[in-house]
Amino acid sequence: MFSFEGFVRINTFLTGVYRFAYLNVLWLATTVLGLGLFGAGPASYALARYVDGWFRRGETPPVARTFVAGVREQPWRAMVVSWILAGAGAVIVTNVFRAPSWTVQALNVVALVVLAVAAAYVYPVMVATDVAPVGRQLASALLIGFGSLHWTILGTTAVALTGWLLWQFASPLLVLFGVGIPACAIGVVTRIVFRPLAQVPEQPDTHAPYRSSIDAPVTEQVA
């Protein structure tokens, strides 16, 4: 029979699953309402903001209210980052399929991998560090991704395996967790990478209202 601690762990796990499903739905709704072009960036920033506060600082405030606050926090900067990533991705994918030389195609595949790493970490960098210029945020994202390459590979493998299992045996769940799965993996990696760099108070005020992790930023050592 399960012990009380076992039931507590199961409840904590299921609560986390529910929270990621809720975040995923909010991300989809914000992206659709923003017609993709104007919604994906702020939604990704808000998702990274909540996951960083949850994983790195242990904060679990109300999901919807905190997500909406994250969407409104830096909407234009988040949109600019998403436009840069989308534009670069469009150019690279076009070159992969239409370049006349296989060498150029191979180089563009490598560039696509680099772009994917930047896209994975740039919003956590925006949330958790005091790096301000967009160019330096993208550069810092690459430094984190490739500087912790083993964690990036492990996270990518976990996301790919989980996605494949859901596609094979429970494909409708991809609608609920399609974005939440990679967000969880990125949250685990950035928690490991950022924790030694951040100055986190030993006894945070649990009664204080939720604050973005920008309030206790990681130093620009990552840049």
Short mmCIF file of C-alpha atoms in Angstrom, two decimals:
data_model
loop_
_atom_site.label_atom_id
_atom_site.label_comp_id
_atom_site.label_asym_id
_atom_site.label_seq_id
_atom_site.Cartn_x
_atom_site.Cartn_y
_atom_site.Cartn_z
CA MET A 1 0.00 0.00 0.00
CA PHE A 2 1.03 3.58 -0.61
CA SER A 3 2.31 5.62 2.29
CA PHE A 4 1.10 9.15 2.96
CA GLU A 5 4.33 10.50 1.44
CA GLY A 6 3.67 8.43 -1.67
CA PHE A 7 0.22 9.94 -2.11
CA VAL A 8 1.68 13.41 -1.59
CA ARG A 9 4.25 12.81 -4.35
CA ILE A 10 1.55 11.50 -6.70
CA ASN A 11 -0.62 14.53 -5.97
CA THR A 12 2.32 16.88 -6.57
CA PHE A 13 3.09 15.19 -9.89
CA LEU A 14 -0.51 15.30 -11.09
CA THR A 15 -0.82 18.94 -10.04
CA GLY A 16 2.27 19.73 -12.09
CA VAL A 17 0.83 17.89 -15.11
CA TYR A 18 -2.41 19.87 -14.80
CA ARG A 19 -0.46 23.13 -14.50
CA PHE A 20 1.49 22.42 -17.69
CA ALA A 21 -1.73 21.54 -19.53
CA TYR A 22 -3.23 24.85 -18.39
CA LEU A 23 -0.13 26.78 -19.46
CA ASN A 24 -0.21 25.02 -22.82
CA VAL A 25 -3.85 26.02 -23.40
CA LEU A 26 -3.09 29.62 -22.43
CA TRP A 27 -0.10 29.68 -24.80
CA LEU A 28 -2.22 28.38 -27.67
CA ALA A 29 -5.04 30.83 -26.95
CA THR A 30 -2.68 33.81 -26.76
CA THR A 31 -0.89 32.80 -29.94
CA VAL A 32 -4.14 32.33 -31.87
CA LEU A 33 -5.64 35.59 -30.58
CA GLY A 34 -2.46 37.37 -31.61
CA LEU A 35 -2.66 35.79 -35.08
CA GLY A 36 0.64 34.04 -34.47
CA LEU A 37 2.74 36.98 -35.59
CA PHE A 38 1.77 39.13 -32.60
CA GLY A 39 0.93 36.42 -30.07
CA ALA A 40 3.66 33.78 -30.16
CA GLY A 41 6.39 36.01 -28.70
CA PRO A 42 4.48 37.37 -25.68
CA ALA A 43 2.96 33.92 -25.05
CA SER A 44 6.40 32.30 -25.07
CA TYR A 45 7.76 34.98 -22.75
CA ALA A 46 4.84 34.49 -20.33
CA LEU A 47 5.32 30.72 -20.40
CA ALA A 48 9.06 31.02 -19.73
CA ARG A 49 8.34 33.53 -16.94
CA TYR A 50 5.99 31.18 -15.14
CA VAL A 51 8.17 28.08 -15.58
CA ASP A 52 11.28 29.92 -14.38
CA GLY A 53 9.49 31.13 -11.27
CA TRP A 54 8.13 27.65 -10.66
CA PHE A 55 11.27 25.57 -11.25
CA ARG A 56 14.00 27.92 -10.08
CA ARG A 57 12.28 29.89 -7.33
CA GLY A 58 9.59 27.46 -6.20
CA GLU A 59 6.74 29.90 -6.87
CA THR A 60 3.36 28.59 -8.04
CA PRO A 61 1.01 31.59 -8.19
CA PRO A 62 -2.39 31.49 -9.98
CA VAL A 63 -1.68 30.33 -13.52
CA ALA A 64 -4.03 32.47 -15.63
CA ARG A 65 -3.47 35.76 -13.80
CA THR A 66 0.31 35.33 -13.79
CA PHE A 67 0.37 34.29 -17.43
CA VAL A 68 -1.64 37.35 -18.50
CA ALA A 69 0.72 39.57 -16.49
CA GLY A 70 3.66 37.97 -18.31
CA VAL A 71 2.05 38.60 -21.69
CA ARG A 72 1.74 42.29 -20.82
CA GLU A 73 5.21 42.67 -19.32
CA GLN A 74 7.43 43.02 -22.40
CA PRO A 75 5.13 42.46 -25.40
CA TRP A 76 7.07 44.39 -28.04
CA ARG A 77 10.48 43.04 -27.11
CA ALA A 78 9.07 39.50 -27.07
CA MET A 79 7.44 40.09 -30.46
CA VAL A 80 10.68 41.42 -31.96
CA VAL A 81 12.53 38.30 -30.80
CA SER A 82 9.84 36.06 -32.30
CA TRP A 83 9.96 37.98 -35.60
CA ILE A 84 13.74 37.61 -35.79
CA LEU A 85 13.51 33.87 -35.12
CA ALA A 86 10.63 33.40 -37.58
CA GLY A 87 12.37 35.40 -40.31
CA ALA A 88 15.65 33.55 -39.88
CA GLY A 89 13.81 30.23 -39.80
CA ALA A 90 11.95 31.01 -43.03
CA VAL A 91 15.18 31.88 -44.83
CA ILE A 92 17.02 28.80 -43.54
CA VAL A 93 14.21 26.35 -44.33
CA THR A 94 13.89 27.81 -47.83
CA ASN A 95 17.62 27.32 -48.37
CA VAL A 96 17.45 23.73 -47.08
CA PHE A 97 14.93 22.76 -49.75
CA ARG A 98 15.93 25.05 -52.62
CA ALA A 99 19.69 25.47 -52.40
CA PRO A 100 21.38 24.07 -55.54
CA SER A 101 24.30 22.55 -53.63
CA TRP A 102 24.08 19.82 -51.01
CA THR A 103 26.90 21.56 -49.14
CA VAL A 104 24.81 24.69 -48.78
CA GLN A 105 21.86 22.56 -47.70
CA ALA A 106 23.97 20.85 -45.03
CA LEU A 107 25.22 24.20 -43.73
CA ASN A 108 21.64 25.43 -43.51
CA VAL A 109 20.64 22.33 -41.55
CA VAL A 110 23.39 23.19 -39.06
CA ALA A 111 22.12 26.77 -39.00
CA LEU A 112 18.62 25.47 -38.30
CA VAL A 113 19.92 23.55 -35.28
CA VAL A 114 21.66 26.69 -34.01
CA LEU A 115 18.44 28.66 -34.49
CA ALA A 116 16.45 26.03 -32.58
CA VAL A 117 18.87 26.28 -29.64
CA ALA A 118 18.56 30.07 -29.64
CA ALA A 119 14.76 29.84 -29.77
CA ALA A 120 14.71 27.38 -26.88
CA TYR A 121 16.73 29.53 -24.47
CA VAL A 122 16.18 33.14 -25.48
CA TYR A 123 12.96 33.65 -23.52
CA PRO A 124 14.37 32.14 -20.31
CA VAL A 125 17.32 34.51 -20.77
CA MET A 126 14.91 37.44 -21.13
CA VAL A 127 13.07 36.39 -17.98
CA ALA A 128 15.91 35.38 -15.67
CA THR A 129 18.81 37.67 -16.56
CA ASP A 130 19.54 41.38 -16.76
CA VAL A 131 20.81 41.11 -20.34
CA ALA A 132 18.88 43.85 -22.18
CA PRO A 133 19.74 44.17 -25.91
CA VAL A 134 18.01 41.62 -28.13
CA GLY A 135 21.26 40.69 -29.85
CA ARG A 136 22.96 39.92 -26.55
CA GLN A 137 19.93 37.95 -25.40
CA LEU A 138 20.17 35.74 -28.50
CA ALA A 139 23.93 35.39 -28.01
CA SER A 140 23.44 34.47 -24.35
CA ALA A 141 20.85 31.88 -25.34
CA LEU A 142 23.40 30.26 -27.65
CA LEU A 143 26.06 30.34 -24.96
CA ILE A 144 23.74 28.61 -22.52
CA GLY A 145 22.56 26.04 -25.05
CA PHE A 146 25.97 25.08 -26.36
CA GLY A 147 27.82 25.76 -23.11
CA SER A 148 25.60 23.14 -21.47
CA LEU A 149 25.47 20.95 -24.55
CA HIS A 150 25.07 17.69 -22.64
CA TRP A 151 21.98 19.04 -20.88
CA THR A 152 20.64 20.37 -24.16
CA ILE A 153 21.08 16.96 -25.79
CA LEU A 154 19.46 15.16 -22.85
CA GLY A 155 16.54 17.58 -22.83
CA THR A 156 16.07 17.27 -26.59
CA THR A 157 16.14 13.49 -26.34
CA ALA A 158 13.57 13.50 -23.54
CA VAL A 159 11.27 15.83 -25.48
CA ALA A 160 11.61 13.79 -28.69
CA LEU A 161 10.96 10.49 -26.90
CA THR A 162 7.96 11.85 -24.98
CA GLY A 163 6.52 13.41 -28.12
CA TRP A 164 6.97 10.19 -30.07
CA LEU A 165 5.26 8.12 -27.35
CA LEU A 166 2.32 10.52 -27.23
CA TRP A 167 2.07 10.53 -31.03
CA GLN A 168 2.01 6.75 -31.12
CA PHE A 169 -0.29 6.01 -28.20
CA ALA A 170 -2.14 9.17 -27.18
CA SER A 171 -1.91 11.73 -29.97
CA PRO A 172 -4.80 13.92 -28.66
CA LEU A 173 -2.63 14.69 -25.62
CA LEU A 174 -0.21 16.53 -27.91
CA VAL A 175 -2.80 19.30 -28.08
CA LEU A 176 -2.62 19.64 -24.28
CA PHE A 177 1.12 19.18 -23.85
CA GLY A 178 2.71 20.04 -27.21
CA VAL A 179 4.32 23.22 -25.86
CA GLY A 180 4.40 22.20 -22.20
CA ILE A 181 6.76 19.27 -22.78
CA PRO A 182 9.65 21.31 -24.25
CA ALA A 183 8.93 24.12 -21.75
CA CYS A 184 9.37 21.61 -18.92
CA ALA A 185 12.66 20.33 -20.35
CA ILE A 186 14.00 23.85 -20.86
CA GLY A 187 12.91 24.78 -17.34
CA VAL A 188 14.88 21.86 -15.89
CA VAL A 189 18.01 22.78 -17.87
CA THR A 190 17.88 26.49 -17.06
CA ARG A 191 17.25 25.70 -13.39
CA ILE A 192 20.50 23.75 -13.35
CA VAL A 193 22.43 26.37 -15.32
CA PHE A 194 21.09 29.52 -13.67
CA ARG A 195 21.10 28.41 -10.05
CA PRO A 196 24.90 28.75 -9.51
CA LEU A 197 24.81 32.21 -11.11
CA ALA A 198 21.84 33.67 -9.29
CA GLN A 199 21.80 35.23 -5.86
CA VAL A 200 18.61 33.74 -4.43
CA PRO A 201 17.59 34.75 -0.90
CA GLU A 202 17.89 31.91 1.60
CA GLN A 203 14.51 32.65 3.21
CA PRO A 204 12.21 34.29 0.66
CA ASP A 205 9.05 35.97 1.91
CA THR A 206 6.34 33.41 1.14
CA HIS A 207 3.66 36.02 1.83
CA ALA A 208 4.94 38.46 -0.76
CA PRO A 209 3.06 38.67 -4.10
CA TYR A 210 4.49 36.86 -7.09
CA ARG A 211 7.35 38.63 -8.77
CA SER A 212 9.10 37.85 -12.00
CA SER A 213 12.51 36.30 -11.60
CA ILE A 214 13.85 39.49 -13.17
CA ASP A 215 13.55 40.89 -9.63
CA ALA A 216 16.51 38.65 -8.75
CA PRO A 217 18.34 38.50 -12.07
CA VAL A 218 21.15 36.25 -13.03
CA THR A 219 24.25 38.31 -13.72
CA GLU A 220 25.48 38.96 -17.21
CA GLN A 221 28.11 36.27 -16.81
CA VAL A 222 26.03 34.24 -19.25
CA ALA A 223 26.48 36.85 -21.97
#
